[in-house]
Amino acid sequence: MKCAALTGISPEVIRDLRSGRPRTIELQSTHNIVTIAGVEPGPKVRIFMTSTDIEDLGPGDTGICVDLLSSVISMKRIVEYSQGVYYEERERMSARVQLKYCSSSVVKGVFHKGLCDPTQVEVLKSSCYHAG
C-alpha cells in the first residue's frame, strides 16, 4: 500500500497513538507540512508515521499507519523584542492533524524527490497471530 509519510515523529507520540484513541498533534517540520498539504482527510486515508528522520528512512524501517481524520494548516506571526529598540517579526507555518491508530507497518520502499515534494512510502502491514 502506498501512502504519505510523516517522519521524525517523537516515539512518545507514536506510543500515545497506539492506545487507540484519536489524538491531535501539531507539525512544524517543513517536509511534514508539505506532505500533509497534499493529503485530503477522509475515513480511509492512511498516513505512515515513524520516528526515523527523513534522511535515514529506508526499506525495513518500522512505524505505524494512522487514519487522517482532519487537518488544518495555519500561519502564525511571531514578534520578538530585544532591549526595547530592536524587534524581529517572523511567520511560522504549522499543521494540526487529528489521527487515529490503524496498524503497525514496515517500509517497503521510499519515494521522496526533495524538500518541496511530499514523502510517499510503500508499506507492508504487519500481521500478528495469537495462538489460542
mmCIF file with all atom_site columns, N, CA, C and O in Angstrom, residues 5-11 14 32 48-54 57 61-64 107:
data_model
loop_
_atom_site.group_PDB
_atom_site.id
_atom_site.type_symbol
_atom_site.label_atom_id
_atom_site.label_alt_id
_atom_site.label_comp_id
_atom_site.label_asym_id
_atom_site.label_entity_id
_atom_site.label_seq_id
_atom_site.pdbx_PDB_ins_code
_atom_site.Cartn_x
_atom_site.Cartn_y
_atom_site.Cartn_z
_atom_site.occupancy
_atom_site.B_iso_or_equiv
_atom_site.pdbx_formal_charge
_atom_site.auth_seq_id
_atom_site.auth_comp_id
_atom_site.auth_asym_id
_atom_site.auth_atom_id
_atom_site.pdbx_PDB_model_num
ATOM 1  N N  . ALA A 1 5   ? 3.981  9.858  4.193  1.00 0.00 ? 5   ALA A N  1
ATOM 2  C CA . ALA A 1 5   ? 4.771  9.516  5.392  1.00 0.00 ? 5   ALA A CA 1
ATOM 3  C C  . ALA A 1 5   ? 5.130  10.762 6.180  1.00 0.00 ? 5   ALA A C  1
ATOM 4  O O  . ALA A 1 5   ? 5.568  11.761 5.617  1.00 0.00 ? 5   ALA A O  1
ATOM 5  N N  . LEU A 1 6   ? 4.940  10.686 7.486  1.00 0.00 ? 6   LEU A N  1
ATOM 6  C CA . LEU A 1 6   ? 5.390  11.718 8.413  1.00 0.00 ? 6   LEU A CA 1
ATOM 7  C C  . LEU A 1 6   ? 6.594  11.145 9.144  1.00 0.00 ? 6   LEU A C  1
ATOM 8  O O  . LEU A 1 6   ? 6.498  10.075 9.752  1.00 0.00 ? 6   LEU A O  1
ATOM 9  N N  . THR A 1 7   ? 7.715  11.842 9.089  1.00 0.00 ? 7   THR A N  1
ATOM 10 C CA . THR A 1 7   ? 8.956  11.319 9.658  1.00 0.00 ? 7   THR A CA 1
ATOM 11 C C  . THR A 1 7   ? 9.447  12.189 10.809 1.00 0.00 ? 7   THR A C  1
ATOM 12 O O  . THR A 1 7   ? 9.033  13.339 10.944 1.00 0.00 ? 7   THR A O  1
ATOM 13 N N  . GLY A 1 8   ? 10.328 11.615 11.629 1.00 0.00 ? 8   GLY A N  1
ATOM 14 C CA . GLY A 1 8   ? 10.895 12.357 12.743 1.00 0.00 ? 8   GLY A CA 1
ATOM 15 C C  . GLY A 1 8   ? 9.894  12.625 13.858 1.00 0.00 ? 8   GLY A C  1
ATOM 16 O O  . GLY A 1 8   ? 10.056 13.561 14.628 1.00 0.00 ? 8   GLY A O  1
ATOM 17 N N  . ILE A 1 9   ? 8.880  11.795 13.964 1.00 0.00 ? 9   ILE A N  1
ATOM 18 C CA . ILE A 1 9   ? 7.852  11.951 14.996 1.00 0.00 ? 9   ILE A CA 1
ATOM 19 C C  . ILE A 1 9   ? 8.371  11.356 16.307 1.00 0.00 ? 9   ILE A C  1
ATOM 20 O O  . ILE A 1 9   ? 8.976  10.287 16.314 1.00 0.00 ? 9   ILE A O  1
ATOM 21 N N  . SER A 1 10  ? 8.101  12.026 17.391 1.00 0.00 ? 10  SER A N  1
ATOM 22 C CA . SER A 1 10  ? 8.551  11.578 18.704 1.00 0.00 ? 10  SER A CA 1
ATOM 23 C C  . SER A 1 10  ? 8.022  10.176 19.028 1.00 0.00 ? 10  SER A C  1
ATOM 24 O O  . SER A 1 10  ? 6.838  9.894  18.799 1.00 0.00 ? 10  SER A O  1
ATOM 25 N N  . PRO A 1 11  ? 8.870  9.287  19.568 1.00 0.00 ? 11  PRO A N  1
ATOM 26 C CA . PRO A 1 11  ? 8.406  7.953  19.963 1.00 0.00 ? 11  PRO A CA 1
ATOM 27 C C  . PRO A 1 11  ? 7.270  8.002  20.987 1.00 0.00 ? 11  PRO A C  1
ATOM 28 O O  . PRO A 1 11  ? 6.401  7.131  20.998 1.00 0.00 ? 11  PRO A O  1
ATOM 29 N N  . ILE A 1 14  ? 4.017  8.446  19.051 1.00 0.00 ? 14  ILE A N  1
ATOM 30 C CA . ILE A 1 14  ? 3.645  7.184  18.410 1.00 0.00 ? 14  ILE A CA 1
ATOM 31 C C  . ILE A 1 14  ? 3.099  6.212  19.448 1.00 0.00 ? 14  ILE A C  1
ATOM 32 O O  . ILE A 1 14  ? 2.076  5.554  19.221 1.00 0.00 ? 14  ILE A O  1
ATOM 33 N N  . ASN A 1 32  ? 7.132  17.622 6.681  1.00 0.00 ? 32  ASN A N  1
ATOM 34 C CA . ASN A 1 32  ? 5.880  17.031 7.134  1.00 0.00 ? 32  ASN A CA 1
ATOM 35 C C  . ASN A 1 32  ? 4.675  17.898 6.759  1.00 0.00 ? 32  ASN A C  1
ATOM 36 O O  . ASN A 1 32  ? 3.620  17.384 6.399  1.00 0.00 ? 32  ASN A O  1
ATOM 37 N N  . PHE A 1 48  ? 1.549  7.021  7.075  1.00 0.00 ? 48  PHE A N  1
ATOM 38 C CA . PHE A 1 48  ? 2.579  6.256  7.779  1.00 0.00 ? 48  PHE A CA 1
ATOM 39 C C  . PHE A 1 48  ? 3.355  7.216  8.658  1.00 0.00 ? 48  PHE A C  1
ATOM 40 O O  . PHE A 1 48  ? 3.753  8.285  8.221  1.00 0.00 ? 48  PHE A O  1
ATOM 41 N N  . MET A 1 49  ? 3.579  6.844  9.924  1.00 0.00 ? 49  MET A N  1
ATOM 42 C CA . MET A 1 49  ? 4.340  7.674  10.857 1.00 0.00 ? 49  MET A CA 1
ATOM 43 C C  . MET A 1 49  ? 5.501  6.874  11.427 1.00 0.00 ? 49  MET A C  1
ATOM 44 O O  . MET A 1 49  ? 5.332  5.713  11.786 1.00 0.00 ? 49  MET A O  1
ATOM 45 N N  . THR A 1 50  ? 6.665  7.523  11.504 1.00 0.00 ? 50  THR A N  1
ATOM 46 C CA . THR A 1 50  ? 7.842  6.861  12.057 1.00 0.00 ? 50  THR A CA 1
ATOM 47 C C  . THR A 1 50  ? 8.705  7.870  12.804 1.00 0.00 ? 50  THR A C  1
ATOM 48 O O  . THR A 1 50  ? 8.657  9.077  12.499 1.00 0.00 ? 50  THR A O  1
ATOM 49 N N  . SER A 1 51  ? 9.477  7.391  13.748 1.00 0.00 ? 51  SER A N  1
ATOM 50 C CA . SER A 1 51  ? 10.398 8.272  14.468 1.00 0.00 ? 51  SER A CA 1
ATOM 51 C C  . SER A 1 51  ? 11.715 8.438  13.707 1.00 0.00 ? 51  SER A C  1
ATOM 52 O O  . SER A 1 51  ? 12.538 9.273  14.066 1.00 0.00 ? 51  SER A O  1
ATOM 53 N N  . THR A 1 52  ? 11.907 7.695  12.649 1.00 0.00 ? 52  THR A N  1
ATOM 54 C CA . THR A 1 52  ? 13.115 7.785  11.827 1.00 0.00 ? 52  THR A CA 1
ATOM 55 C C  . THR A 1 52  ? 13.134 9.114  11.068 1.00 0.00 ? 52  THR A C  1
ATOM 56 O O  . THR A 1 52  ? 12.117 9.546  10.538 1.00 0.00 ? 52  THR A O  1
ATOM 57 N N  . ASP A 1 53  ? 14.297 9.765  11.006 1.00 0.00 ? 53  ASP A N  1
ATOM 58 C CA . ASP A 1 53  ? 14.436 11.018 10.261 1.00 0.00 ? 53  ASP A CA 1
ATOM 59 C C  . ASP A 1 53  ? 14.284 10.759 8.764  1.00 0.00 ? 53  ASP A C  1
ATOM 60 O O  . ASP A 1 53  ? 14.590 9.667  8.280  1.00 0.00 ? 53  ASP A O  1
ATOM 61 N N  . ILE A 1 54  ? 13.864 11.783 8.039  1.00 0.00 ? 54  ILE A N  1
ATOM 62 C CA . ILE A 1 54  ? 13.611 11.633 6.601  1.00 0.00 ? 54  ILE A CA 1
ATOM 63 C C  . ILE A 1 54  ? 14.878 11.224 5.844  1.00 0.00 ? 54  ILE A C  1
ATOM 64 O O  . ILE A 1 54  ? 14.811 10.459 4.884  1.00 0.00 ? 54  ILE A O  1
ATOM 65 N N  . LEU A 1 57  ? 15.334 7.369  6.360  1.00 0.00 ? 57  LEU A N  1
ATOM 66 C CA . LEU A 1 57  ? 14.209 6.484  6.067  1.00 0.00 ? 57  LEU A CA 1
ATOM 67 C C  . LEU A 1 57  ? 14.525 5.559  4.899  1.00 0.00 ? 57  LEU A C  1
ATOM 68 O O  . LEU A 1 57  ? 14.992 6.002  3.851  1.00 0.00 ? 57  LEU A O  1
ATOM 69 N N  . ASP A 1 61  ? 12.413 -0.028 7.795  1.00 0.00 ? 61  ASP A N  1
ATOM 70 C CA . ASP A 1 61  ? 12.093 0.819  8.949  1.00 0.00 ? 61  ASP A CA 1
ATOM 71 C C  . ASP A 1 61  ? 10.649 0.577  9.378  1.00 0.00 ? 61  ASP A C  1
ATOM 72 O O  . ASP A 1 61  ? 9.761  0.372  8.551  1.00 0.00 ? 61  ASP A O  1
ATOM 73 N N  . THR A 1 62  ? 10.429 0.610  10.678 1.00 0.00 ? 62  THR A N  1
ATOM 74 C CA . THR A 1 62  ? 9.102  0.339  11.220 1.00 0.00 ? 62  THR A CA 1
ATOM 75 C C  . THR A 1 62  ? 8.399  1.623  11.623 1.00 0.00 ? 62  THR A C  1
ATOM 76 O O  . THR A 1 62  ? 9.030  2.659  11.832 1.00 0.00 ? 62  THR A O  1
ATOM 77 N N  . GLY A 1 63  ? 7.089  1.527  11.733 1.00 0.00 ? 63  GLY A N  1
ATOM 78 C CA . GLY A 1 63  ? 6.267  2.657  12.154 1.00 0.00 ? 63  GLY A CA 1
ATOM 79 C C  . GLY A 1 63  ? 4.832  2.214  12.298 1.00 0.00 ? 63  GLY A C  1
ATOM 80 O O  . GLY A 1 63  ? 4.553  1.018  12.420 1.00 0.00 ? 63  GLY A O  1
ATOM 81 N N  . ILE A 1 64  ? 3.930  3.179  12.271 1.00 0.00 ? 64  ILE A N  1
ATOM 82 C CA . ILE A 1 64  ? 2.506  2.866  12.372 1.00 0.00 ? 64  ILE A CA 1
ATOM 83 C C  . ILE A 1 64  ? 1.752  3.526  11.230 1.00 0.00 ? 64  ILE A C  1
ATOM 84 O O  . ILE A 1 64  ? 2.192  4.537  10.689 1.00 0.00 ? 64  ILE A O  1
ATOM 85 N N  . VAL A 1 107 ? 8.302  -0.297 6.187  1.00 0.00 ? 107 VAL A N  1
ATOM 86 C CA . VAL A 1 107 ? 8.550  0.356  4.901  1.00 0.00 ? 107 VAL A CA 1
ATOM 87 C C  . VAL A 1 107 ? 9.103  -0.649 3.902  1.00 0.00 ? 107 VAL A C  1
ATOM 88 O O  . VAL A 1 107 ? 10.040 -1.387 4.196  1.00 0.00 ? 107 VAL A O  1
#
